[in-house]
């Protein structure tokens, strides 16, 4: 692939200088912002993440700030998830859908106050959907993208590293909960969350001034822990079955198809509820499945169609070789007729047709 | 900058094979899709565009298709422009704003039928705004991103090249009008439009099958015209004062600030009308201005603040050296106090503070 071309529209982050100094080798663009994709190599980065601790610039997880008397009212309209159960210090994974139940995004909602929420986005301007609803309904809310840039600390040593910078209070943060902890006198939202299954935190850094000081403090504190700059790792996330909006699911898919039906439990009359009711009752006609593809696979640039008996029965949205498990791990959307574990299909990778076998479960 | 990392989320286009074979050297990401930024060099590409003819893969100008009995009703709500004046074969530049008059996008609307429009987008998911409004209002419209990929033919020989492929009817297409013309038996919308001031067309290619055949047909027909693969050229578009959403303007700006007030003429009660009324009457407090920056400038990766007497009086969103005019041409948003032609300010480029002078007009 060619180089990425610089412009203001492809926004840099408060941590870009640190990412560049760490020798980033690849970028993607996510919410109109740079996101590193590889430092040493995908394989090295992955192995290191599983053993040590990494600091990730995930500023591109932009926030939609929804604030005002009607904030909860708006959220209840756009969230299939029961927002009344949300604790004051909780983060909620919220697949958000249109009137047909088609996925628009799958943000993490952070409850800052009874009348103030952040939606930490996957790739897509969900702000515009929330804004459209709010304007049309005349809701009393302010909807903006605040200057907030998450920095993730991920890996088995994440607790130890974070404790050195934020104190032992970080150890008491429960999964998908947050505390406000001080760095250089400024309180930051620190949540136990992140886009890996290696454990860790996301620090919601407000403004740009604290960016590099925090980055540097983490690297200084973690020197003896082999801390490295990292990023969401394609190998680890596919092994873990962490879905990527735009890769594994789009507006063509419902939360039930994505295995996210358990997050659709709102008693409110939310947008898409009627459309999801049928799938809630009968289950979806296709669903996300872990697959193993035999042979040698190219990079997965397009959806790869899955065939059986000459008929398309699904597609693959992400695939990569896993050194740890010694297989080509893939995430596919597979028709009910072929989604049983052990079912073998053919996948057209564009560079050849290869066997693809449904697995029992993701690798972790 | 580092390489761009491949994934399905960063979508390829029906013309990607042609773009790659032509030796693309740089990409950006625009509407979750690859957009070439440079082939030979920015300077060479620019000079060639001004003399010959180029074929541009601008598939990333994704369409929002709005279709149904309430299509016009929805458009009148989200368009500051008078949609009733739109002819059946017309394309309309439509700065779209929120309830505060803040720019959300600046698409080109294409009227396909009285109940069917495409919005050809700048970078941003305006689909989600339109969808939010339509759902909240209960409008009877279908809003989707169709599989439509514009291919632009730009440059002084564009009419000649297009005539060889589509017939002489292309010559009669007026500016921002379209005709349906056949290629290999399939009718395509062909508009006289495009993101340069060198003249030319945009062909709205539906589906992927016709992509490479059309690409190849244009190159075959244009061999003796020195046709080359190209892309929106940063130098040419800054010289021409073609604004880029995300670079030169954001939701922080109104159409009046962007010099787009003339497009806000709708008699309807559209979203943002009240907020724009004050600026319509009194003019904006800051506005887009062409600037010349003296000295040597780095790539413009961030907004560069403009200072006068130690006070910030604006910012630069795009800047590049123009070989044709022998100056660093820039697009800035400048406060009224300093926007008069000839006014000299200081711009902080991150790599040094340089003089910046307001110009009378853009270079073409």
XYZ file of C-alpha atoms in Angstrom:
728
model
C 0.000 0.000 0.000
C 1.062 3.602 -0.551
C 1.818 6.243 2.058
C -0.873 8.092 3.926
C -1.032 11.715 2.849
C -0.920 14.411 5.529
C -3.702 16.951 5.968
C -5.560 18.651 8.782
C -8.664 16.600 7.941
C -6.809 13.412 8.940
C -6.319 14.674 12.461
C -3.243 14.134 14.588
C -3.637 13.494 18.312
C -2.171 14.782 21.583
C 0.059 11.679 21.536
C 1.165 11.763 17.892
C 4.672 12.877 18.775
C 5.075 9.895 21.072
C 3.654 7.504 18.490
C 6.047 8.823 15.832
C 9.057 8.711 18.157
C 8.184 5.086 18.931
C 8.616 4.218 15.258
C 5.073 3.636 14.046
C 5.140 1.734 10.752
C 1.490 1.764 9.736
C -1.603 3.877 10.207
C -5.243 3.611 9.531
C -7.794 6.430 9.664
C -10.600 6.139 12.182
C -13.118 8.867 12.859
C -11.136 11.295 10.700
C -8.075 10.719 12.895
C -4.806 8.805 12.742
C -4.692 5.410 14.444
C -1.446 3.453 14.535
C -1.747 -0.147 13.340
C 1.756 -1.571 13.686
C 5.055 -0.735 15.366
C 7.622 -3.558 15.147
C 5.461 -6.085 13.307
C 1.937 -7.339 13.876
C 3.345 -10.608 15.237
C 5.892 -8.986 17.533
C 3.427 -6.367 18.776
C 0.896 -9.138 19.493
C 3.314 -11.347 21.419
C 4.559 -8.383 23.442
C 1.013 -7.290 24.282
C 0.254 -10.730 25.677
C 3.342 -10.754 27.916
C 4.043 -7.184 28.999
C 2.200 -3.865 28.865
C 1.567 -1.351 26.080
C 0.429 2.249 25.810
C -2.035 2.854 22.965
C -3.010 6.158 21.390
C -6.706 5.523 20.771
C -7.655 9.199 20.534
C -9.656 8.164 17.473
C -12.233 6.672 19.815
C -13.873 10.087 19.628
C -16.573 10.964 22.113
C -20.077 12.172 21.444
C -20.904 14.293 24.469
C -24.640 14.373 25.199
C -25.427 16.814 27.960
C -28.572 18.456 29.238
C -31.998 17.818 30.745
C -32.986 15.498 27.856
C -29.698 13.557 27.684
C -31.120 10.354 29.144
C -34.290 10.719 27.097
C -32.210 10.844 23.912
C -30.050 7.923 24.996
C -33.084 5.805 25.729
C -34.275 6.489 22.200
C -31.032 5.453 20.506
C -29.982 2.655 22.864
C -31.354 -0.897 22.683
C -29.821 -1.358 26.139
C -31.663 -0.633 29.377
C -30.040 2.631 30.489
C -31.891 2.724 33.823
C -29.705 -0.084 35.143
C -26.516 1.853 34.509
C -24.531 2.666 37.649
C -23.071 6.147 38.107
C -19.517 4.926 37.445
C -20.373 2.515 34.658
C -19.444 2.104 31.012
C -21.979 0.371 28.763
C -21.352 -1.264 25.427
C -24.287 -0.034 23.344
C -24.899 -1.378 19.822
C -26.866 1.453 18.221
C -29.313 0.751 15.412
C -31.568 2.425 12.859
C -35.333 1.906 12.529
C -34.726 -1.412 10.747
C -32.381 -2.679 13.463
C -29.311 -2.115 11.274
C -26.154 -1.347 13.221
C -25.012 2.290 13.022
C -22.168 2.050 15.520
C -21.252 0.171 18.685
C -19.990 2.803 21.131
C -19.166 2.490 24.797
C -21.378 4.856 26.783
C -19.735 6.475 29.801
C -22.077 7.933 32.410
C -20.457 11.126 33.680
C -23.583 12.437 35.430
C -27.320 11.856 35.353
C -27.543 14.447 32.574
C -24.203 13.912 30.863
C -22.926 10.943 28.855
C -20.069 10.279 26.480
C -20.401 7.798 23.654
C -16.927 6.481 22.839
C -17.265 5.667 19.152
C -16.358 3.002 16.707
C -15.548 4.360 13.235
C -18.494 6.516 12.138
C -20.124 9.856 12.795
C -22.831 8.666 15.194
C -22.829 12.261 16.440
C -24.789 13.160 13.321
C -27.467 10.529 14.041
C -27.876 11.667 17.653
C -27.934 15.289 16.499
C -30.553 14.593 13.854
C -32.815 12.874 16.359
C -32.329 15.588 18.981
C -32.998 18.467 16.571
C -36.068 16.816 15.048
C -37.489 16.043 18.479
C -36.574 19.427 19.922
C -34.660 17.845 22.806
C -32.905 20.098 25.300
C -29.390 18.656 24.933
C -26.021 19.841 23.744
C -24.312 17.369 21.406
C -20.653 17.981 20.619
C -17.419 16.162 20.005
C -15.382 17.275 23.005
C -11.593 17.516 22.921
C -11.164 14.161 24.680
C -8.542 11.639 23.593
C -8.487 8.177 25.156
C -5.120 6.640 25.928
C -5.222 2.895 26.582
C -2.862 0.892 28.782
C -3.230 -2.785 27.891
C -1.558 -6.053 28.792
C -0.990 -8.295 31.827
C 1.128 -5.668 33.592
C -1.392 -2.853 33.022
C -2.502 -2.749 36.674
C 1.060 -2.510 37.910
C 2.023 0.232 35.491
C -1.111 2.261 36.073
C -0.717 1.961 39.851
C 2.713 3.570 39.594
C 1.248 6.609 37.835
C -2.267 6.872 39.304
C -1.863 5.046 42.620
C -3.253 1.757 43.870
C -6.823 3.016 43.471
C -6.676 1.812 39.851
C -6.573 -1.790 41.074
C -10.040 -1.404 42.562
C -11.662 -0.252 39.328
C -13.992 -3.016 38.217
C -14.499 -4.102 34.599
C -16.316 -1.418 32.591
C -16.364 0.889 35.618
C -14.366 4.069 36.056
C -12.845 6.308 38.705
C -11.747 9.922 38.452
C -8.051 9.908 39.234
C -5.578 12.762 39.235
C -2.583 13.213 36.968
C -0.553 16.354 37.564
C -3.448 17.742 39.565
C -6.081 17.170 36.896
C -8.811 14.566 37.420
C -9.246 12.182 34.497
C -11.796 9.466 33.863
C -9.927 6.142 34.114
C -11.960 3.092 33.062
C -11.117 -0.599 33.120
C -11.768 -1.228 29.450
C -9.971 -1.414 26.126
C -9.940 -3.127 22.790
C -8.002 -6.266 23.753
C -8.615 -9.214 26.008
C -5.283 -8.770 27.786
C -6.781 -6.509 30.443
C -6.154 -2.854 31.055
C -7.489 0.657 31.171
C -8.546 3.602 29.081
C -7.697 7.087 30.303
C -9.922 9.819 28.876
C -7.503 12.711 28.456
C -9.227 16.090 28.156
C -7.443 18.669 26.015
C -3.978 18.354 24.512
C -1.752 19.739 27.259
C -1.603 16.582 29.370
C -1.099 14.292 26.385
C 2.661 13.961 26.098
C 3.326 14.425 29.857
C 1.053 11.446 30.557
C 2.568 9.441 27.705
C 6.059 10.152 29.016
C 5.096 9.404 32.628
C 3.778 5.978 31.639
C 6.922 5.119 29.697
C 9.181 6.342 32.480
C 7.268 4.389 35.125
C 7.205 1.246 33.000
C 10.772 1.105 31.800
C 11.558 -2.027 33.838
C 8.296 -3.605 32.654
C 9.313 -3.475 28.981
C 6.493 -1.038 28.260
C 6.122 -0.297 24.553
C 3.945 1.830 22.328
C 1.199 -0.311 20.835
C -2.175 -0.158 19.213
C -5.224 -2.335 18.776
C -3.626 -5.463 17.333
C -5.424 -7.164 14.461
C -4.185 -10.625 15.426
C -5.132 -10.362 19.093
C -8.533 -8.844 18.377
C -9.500 -11.514 15.843
C -8.316 -14.300 18.184
C -10.429 -12.613 20.880
C -13.509 -12.192 18.698
C -13.616 -8.434 19.225
C -15.778 -7.178 16.387
C -14.791 -4.172 14.307
C -17.552 -1.975 12.902
C -16.962 -1.634 9.171
C -15.017 -4.882 9.013
C -17.193 -7.523 10.646
C -20.502 -5.708 10.708
C -22.201 -2.811 8.957
C -25.651 -1.269 8.739
C -26.603 -4.472 6.871
C -26.409 -6.339 10.191
C -28.451 -6.415 13.369
C -27.073 -6.797 16.899
C -28.511 -10.335 16.974
C -26.535 -11.247 13.888
C -23.451 -9.906 15.635
C -24.055 -11.991 18.754
C -24.917 -8.818 20.651
C -28.533 -9.648 21.374
C -27.912 -9.648 25.118
C -27.357 -5.891 24.936
C -30.881 -5.367 23.555
C -32.835 -5.413 26.807
C -34.373 -1.960 27.019
C -38.010 -1.747 28.115
C -38.254 1.637 26.368
C -39.676 2.194 22.909
C -36.250 2.723 21.359
C -35.550 3.190 17.650
C -35.437 -0.195 15.944
C -37.177 -2.092 18.731
C -40.009 -3.351 16.552
C -37.572 -4.473 13.879
C -35.468 -6.357 16.428
C -38.457 -8.010 18.099
C -38.710 -10.745 15.500
C -35.028 -11.641 15.827
C -35.329 -11.476 19.608
C -38.052 -14.097 19.402
C -36.768 -16.368 16.625
C -33.086 -15.637 16.421
C -31.279 -14.228 13.369
C -30.899 -15.962 10.017
C -27.107 -15.476 10.029
C -24.573 -14.806 12.725
C -20.953 -14.015 13.502
C -18.805 -17.134 13.696
C -15.119 -17.835 14.285
C -13.585 -19.595 11.308
C -10.314 -21.258 10.447
C -9.158 -20.857 6.857
C -6.709 -23.458 5.551
C -3.812 -22.546 3.305
C -2.170 -19.208 2.696
C -4.296 -16.084 2.862
C -3.686 -12.576 1.545
C -4.570 -9.447 3.603
C -8.345 -9.189 3.946
C -9.158 -5.985 2.010
C -12.685 -6.815 0.948
C -15.450 -9.016 2.273
C -14.587 -12.551 1.137
C -17.683 -14.524 0.087
C -18.264 -17.946 1.660
C -19.679 -20.639 -0.601
C -21.215 -24.070 -0.143
C -22.493 -26.161 -3.056
C -21.921 -23.140 -5.328
C -24.250 -20.941 -3.278
C -23.097 -17.977 -1.153
C -23.765 -18.711 2.510
C -21.908 -15.878 4.191
C -18.781 -13.765 4.110
C -15.545 -13.134 5.973
C -14.796 -9.586 7.166
C -11.490 -10.110 8.998
C -8.814 -12.774 8.705
C -5.188 -13.112 9.731
C -2.624 -15.742 10.629
C -2.355 -16.335 14.367
C 1.168 -17.361 15.365
C 0.005 -18.425 18.847
C -2.670 -20.793 17.576
C -0.999 -21.695 14.292
C -4.082 -21.090 12.159
C -5.609 -18.450 9.925
C -8.185 -17.020 12.332
C -11.174 -15.311 10.756
C -14.445 -13.652 11.646
C -17.349 -14.448 9.358
C -21.067 -13.762 9.058
C -22.539 -17.180 8.289
C -26.048 -18.298 7.329
C -27.866 -20.517 9.822
C -27.678 -23.425 7.385
C -23.895 -23.485 7.709
C -23.039 -21.973 11.080
C -22.736 -25.216 13.090
C -19.211 -25.854 14.427
C -17.280 -28.133 12.137
C -19.099 -27.048 8.974
C -16.689 -26.646 6.085
C -17.273 -24.013 3.392
C -15.174 -22.465 0.651
C -13.948 -18.904 0.933
C -12.937 -16.826 -2.075
C -10.001 -14.719 -0.890
C -9.502 -13.071 -4.251
C -6.150 -14.888 -4.429
C -7.625 -18.371 -4.348
C -10.474 -20.474 -2.999
C -9.704 -22.091 0.343
C -11.535 -24.264 2.882
C -13.060 -22.429 5.860
C -14.264 -24.315 8.922
C -16.628 -23.015 11.615
C -15.105 -23.147 15.107
C -16.732 -23.781 18.484
C -15.568 -20.505 19.923
C -13.057 -17.693 19.499
C -9.604 -18.369 20.826
C -10.042 -16.457 24.079
C 4.297 9.397 7.204
C 3.875 5.673 7.579
C 2.027 3.289 5.284
C -1.704 2.975 5.268
C -2.819 -0.340 6.712
C -5.210 -2.491 4.666
C -8.590 -3.567 6.006
C -12.116 -4.008 4.727
C -13.173 -0.945 6.744
C -10.945 1.261 4.570
C -12.858 0.349 1.470
C -11.374 -0.208 -1.965
C -13.252 0.976 -5.041
C -14.329 -0.408 -8.425
C -11.313 1.445 -9.880
C -8.677 0.475 -7.296
C -6.926 -1.890 -9.674
C -6.517 0.912 -12.203
C -5.302 3.337 -9.551
C -2.723 0.836 -8.332
C -1.561 -0.060 -11.836
C -1.093 3.669 -12.497
C 1.457 3.815 -9.667
C -0.403 5.688 -6.923
C 2.102 6.996 -4.347
C -0.164 8.377 -1.643
C -3.624 7.819 -0.249
C -5.946 9.501 2.124
C -9.124 8.053 3.606
C -12.390 9.786 2.812
C -15.780 8.459 3.817
C -14.204 5.196 4.971
C -12.732 4.703 1.503
C -9.385 5.030 -0.236
C -8.729 8.242 -2.158
C -5.498 8.658 -4.091
C -3.622 11.877 -3.356
C -0.547 11.731 -5.582
C 0.771 9.782 -8.571
C 3.991 11.225 -10.007
C 4.347 14.199 -7.655
C 1.904 16.881 -6.526
C 3.656 19.385 -8.788
C 3.765 17.144 -11.848
C 0.174 15.962 -11.359
C -0.944 19.593 -11.032
C 0.831 20.803 -14.163
C -0.472 17.845 -16.155
C -4.034 18.455 -14.982
C -3.879 22.033 -16.210
C -2.646 21.016 -19.661
C -4.144 17.651 -20.528
C -6.853 15.404 -19.082
C -6.985 13.084 -16.087
C -9.224 10.296 -14.850
C -9.913 10.441 -11.108
C -11.249 7.687 -8.866
C -13.476 9.728 -6.561
C -15.616 6.807 -5.447
C -15.166 8.197 -1.933
C -17.679 10.893 -2.823
C -20.259 8.472 -1.439
C -23.911 9.106 -2.105
C -26.722 9.415 0.373
C -29.752 8.214 -1.555
C -32.977 9.793 -0.309
C -35.994 8.261 -1.989
C -39.691 8.250 -1.315
C -42.776 10.433 -0.980
C -41.114 12.592 1.720
C -37.719 12.955 -0.005
C -38.189 16.603 -0.929
C -39.724 17.363 2.467
C -36.603 15.995 4.165
C -34.278 17.848 1.803
C -36.067 21.118 2.438
C -35.489 20.587 6.136
C -31.735 19.952 5.843
C -30.963 22.307 2.961
C -30.416 26.059 3.373
C -30.805 26.249 -0.396
C -34.119 26.743 -2.176
C -34.822 23.268 -3.539
C -37.918 24.347 -5.465
C -35.756 26.125 -8.027
C -33.835 22.962 -8.848
C -34.251 21.768 -12.422
C -34.821 18.087 -13.148
C -31.303 17.629 -14.516
C -29.544 19.833 -11.993
C -26.843 19.356 -9.362
C -26.906 21.718 -6.379
C -24.074 22.532 -4.021
C -25.771 22.417 -0.616
C -23.906 23.455 2.550
C -25.781 21.536 5.245
C -25.923 22.865 8.796
C -27.050 21.998 12.312
C -29.535 24.001 14.406
C -26.792 26.520 15.235
C -25.837 27.003 11.591
C -22.646 24.932 12.025
C -21.557 23.163 8.848
C -22.129 19.399 8.873
C -21.110 18.711 5.279
C -21.218 20.387 1.873
C -22.581 17.792 -0.539
C -23.663 18.159 -4.126
C -27.320 17.184 -4.435
C -28.272 15.403 -7.657
C -31.957 15.372 -8.542
C -32.708 11.972 -10.053
C -36.485 12.313 -9.840
C -39.048 14.389 -7.988
C -38.911 11.823 -5.186
C -35.286 10.703 -5.453
C -32.076 12.604 -4.720
C -28.453 11.721 -4.192
C -26.244 13.769 -1.899
C -22.651 13.392 -3.090
C -20.733 13.834 0.139
C -17.693 15.572 1.477
C -15.919 13.578 4.205
C -18.496 12.744 6.880
C -21.472 10.498 7.532
C -24.215 12.992 6.685
C -26.338 9.912 6.040
C -26.648 9.551 9.805
C -27.937 13.122 10.210
C -30.529 12.696 7.459
C -31.507 9.327 8.907
C -31.880 10.734 12.421
C -34.141 13.528 11.184
C -36.210 11.191 9.010
C -36.712 8.598 11.765
C -37.592 11.184 14.398
C -40.069 12.882 12.071
C -41.501 9.617 10.786
C -40.846 10.592 7.164
C -41.689 8.124 4.416
C -38.247 7.899 2.797
C -35.596 5.286 2.276
C -32.092 6.520 3.131
C -29.181 4.332 2.056
C -25.664 4.548 0.741
C -26.077 3.051 -2.723
C -23.279 1.234 -4.526
C -22.427 4.281 -6.641
C -18.835 5.335 -7.335
C -18.125 8.601 -9.117
C -15.317 8.674 -11.649
C -14.165 12.169 -12.614
C -12.641 13.249 -15.911
C -10.929 16.615 -15.403
C -8.748 18.943 -17.401
C -8.929 21.097 -20.537
C -9.301 18.054 -22.802
C -12.093 16.514 -20.723
C -14.812 17.306 -23.285
C -12.826 15.752 -26.091
C -12.022 12.600 -24.175
C -15.549 12.150 -22.859
C -17.015 12.700 -26.326
C -14.960 9.793 -27.636
C -16.455 7.453 -25.032
C -19.967 8.864 -24.505
C -20.560 10.734 -27.769
C -20.866 14.406 -28.531
C -23.893 14.744 -26.255
C -21.470 15.346 -23.372
C -20.490 18.672 -24.893
C -24.024 19.960 -24.394
C -24.106 19.228 -20.675
C -24.170 22.568 -18.867
C -22.300 23.318 -15.654
C -23.793 21.417 -12.705
C -26.300 19.724 -15.000
C -26.333 16.075 -16.003
C -27.434 13.731 -18.752
C -27.988 9.991 -18.668
C -25.570 8.548 -21.197
C -24.908 4.938 -22.089
C -21.679 3.021 -21.589
C -21.759 -0.607 -22.752
C -25.533 -0.397 -22.863
C -25.959 0.904 -19.307
C -27.191 4.457 -18.680
C -25.058 6.426 -16.249
C -25.540 9.874 -14.754
C -22.857 12.108 -16.308
C -22.592 15.585 -14.760
C -20.453 18.562 -15.670
C -18.836 18.979 -12.274
C -15.729 17.981 -10.349
C -13.309 19.125 -7.713
C -11.023 21.239 -9.884
C -11.375 24.428 -11.862
C -9.932 22.829 -15.002
C -13.343 21.738 -16.237
C -14.720 18.272 -16.653
C -17.247 15.673 -15.654
C -18.240 13.229 -12.990
C -19.651 9.871 -14.055
C -21.771 8.182 -11.390
C -20.939 4.508 -11.880
C -23.503 2.154 -10.365
C -22.150 -1.177 -9.122
C -18.650 -2.523 -9.603
C -18.915 -4.367 -12.921
C -18.543 -1.345 -15.186
C -15.706 0.164 -13.149
C -12.580 -1.160 -14.819
C -14.143 -1.400 -18.319
C -14.978 2.323 -18.135
C -11.542 3.150 -16.694
C -9.866 1.196 -19.492
C -12.097 2.700 -22.179
C -11.175 6.232 -21.086
C -7.454 5.446 -21.100
C -7.655 3.731 -24.468
C -9.612 6.605 -26.018
C -7.273 9.201 -24.512
C -3.906 7.697 -25.326
C -3.035 10.431 -27.826
C -4.249 13.085 -25.359
C -1.685 12.102 -22.726
C -4.484 11.002 -20.389
C -3.209 10.050 -16.938
C -4.640 8.790 -13.682
C -5.070 11.678 -11.283
C -6.877 12.763 -8.174
C -8.065 15.954 -6.523
C -4.810 17.925 -6.475
C -4.018 19.872 -3.327
C -2.125 22.581 -5.184
C -4.791 23.165 -7.823
C -7.659 23.142 -5.323
C -5.976 25.660 -2.979
C -5.103 27.940 -5.914
C -8.766 27.630 -6.970
C -10.182 28.290 -3.495
C -12.088 24.999 -3.449
C -12.849 24.447 0.220
C -12.314 21.078 1.874
C -14.621 20.101 4.732
C -12.447 19.086 7.680
C -9.531 21.177 6.430
C -10.891 24.663 5.811
C -14.189 24.421 7.636
C -15.811 22.320 10.333
C -18.969 22.355 12.441
C -17.412 25.423 14.114
C -18.137 27.410 10.967
C -21.264 28.705 9.245
C -21.803 28.900 5.478
C -21.462 32.691 5.724
C -18.032 32.313 7.279
C -17.132 30.024 4.388
C -18.286 32.524 1.772
C -21.209 30.243 0.951
C -23.979 32.604 2.046
C -25.374 32.786 -1.473
C -26.427 29.162 -1.143
C -28.636 30.002 1.869
C -31.709 31.243 0.038
C -34.423 28.791 1.054
C -37.817 30.268 1.956
C -38.540 27.107 3.971
C -38.137 26.798 7.729
C -34.972 24.690 7.397
C -32.796 23.544 10.282
C -30.430 26.337 11.295
C -32.364 29.115 9.523
C -32.900 31.181 12.672
C -29.245 30.851 13.603
C -28.133 31.961 10.134
C -30.545 34.916 10.001
C -28.270 37.168 12.021
C -25.280 36.467 9.792
C -27.461 36.869 6.705
C -28.315 40.376 7.927
C -25.011 41.551 9.404
C -22.394 39.319 7.824
C -20.115 36.924 9.701
C -17.412 37.928 12.192
C -14.770 35.904 10.351
C -14.470 34.564 6.843
C -12.449 32.418 4.463
C -9.608 34.351 2.848
C -6.823 33.502 0.403
C -3.434 34.092 1.993
C 0.161 34.099 0.898
C 2.680 32.835 3.436
C 6.276 33.994 3.021
C 9.220 31.683 3.615
C 9.365 27.913 3.702
C 6.349 26.021 4.987
C 6.008 22.437 6.225
C 2.999 20.243 5.290
C -0.139 21.641 6.922
C -1.119 18.866 9.369
C -2.933 20.962 11.950
C -4.759 24.265 11.936
C -2.054 26.952 12.040
C -3.033 29.902 14.257
C -2.835 33.413 12.799
C -1.645 36.163 15.136
C -1.597 39.943 15.084
C -0.236 41.986 17.975
C 0.067 38.785 19.997
C -3.646 38.010 19.665
C -5.086 35.143 17.624
C -7.117 36.522 14.732
C -7.710 33.381 12.688
C -6.212 30.159 11.452
C -4.953 28.446 8.320
C -6.479 25.098 7.331
C -4.660 24.384 4.059
C -1.360 25.632 2.639
C 1.011 24.539 -0.084
C 3.603 25.946 -2.455
C 2.182 26.813 -5.873
C 4.768 26.384 -8.614
C 2.591 28.245 -11.153
C 2.202 31.359 -9.004
C 5.485 31.064 -7.135
C 3.970 31.555 -3.684
C 2.825 29.546 -0.699
C -0.923 29.623 -1.288
C -3.108 29.169 1.772
C -6.742 29.125 2.835
C -7.457 30.795 6.168
C -10.425 31.692 8.357
C -9.721 35.297 9.348
C -11.422 37.673 11.801
C -13.118 40.732 10.315
C -10.537 42.985 11.957
C -7.807 41.478 9.769
C -9.487 40.177 6.638
C -8.903 43.180 4.374
C -6.634 42.451 1.378
C -3.055 43.404 2.115
C -3.317 42.826 5.869
C -0.207 41.084 7.182
C -0.400 38.658 10.105
C 1.909 36.050 11.574
C 1.193 32.357 11.131
C 2.597 29.710 13.464
C 3.349 26.726 11.228
C 4.725 24.635 14.061
C 8.096 24.845 12.325
C 8.419 28.600 12.570
C 6.459 31.843 12.588
C 6.048 33.387 9.142
C 4.314 36.425 7.620
C 0.896 35.769 6.054
C -0.783 38.335 3.807
C -4.460 38.478 2.844
C -4.993 38.361 -0.923
C -7.652 40.015 -3.063
C -8.862 36.757 -4.515
C -7.930 33.130 -5.081
C -5.699 32.434 -8.004
C -8.465 31.300 -10.345
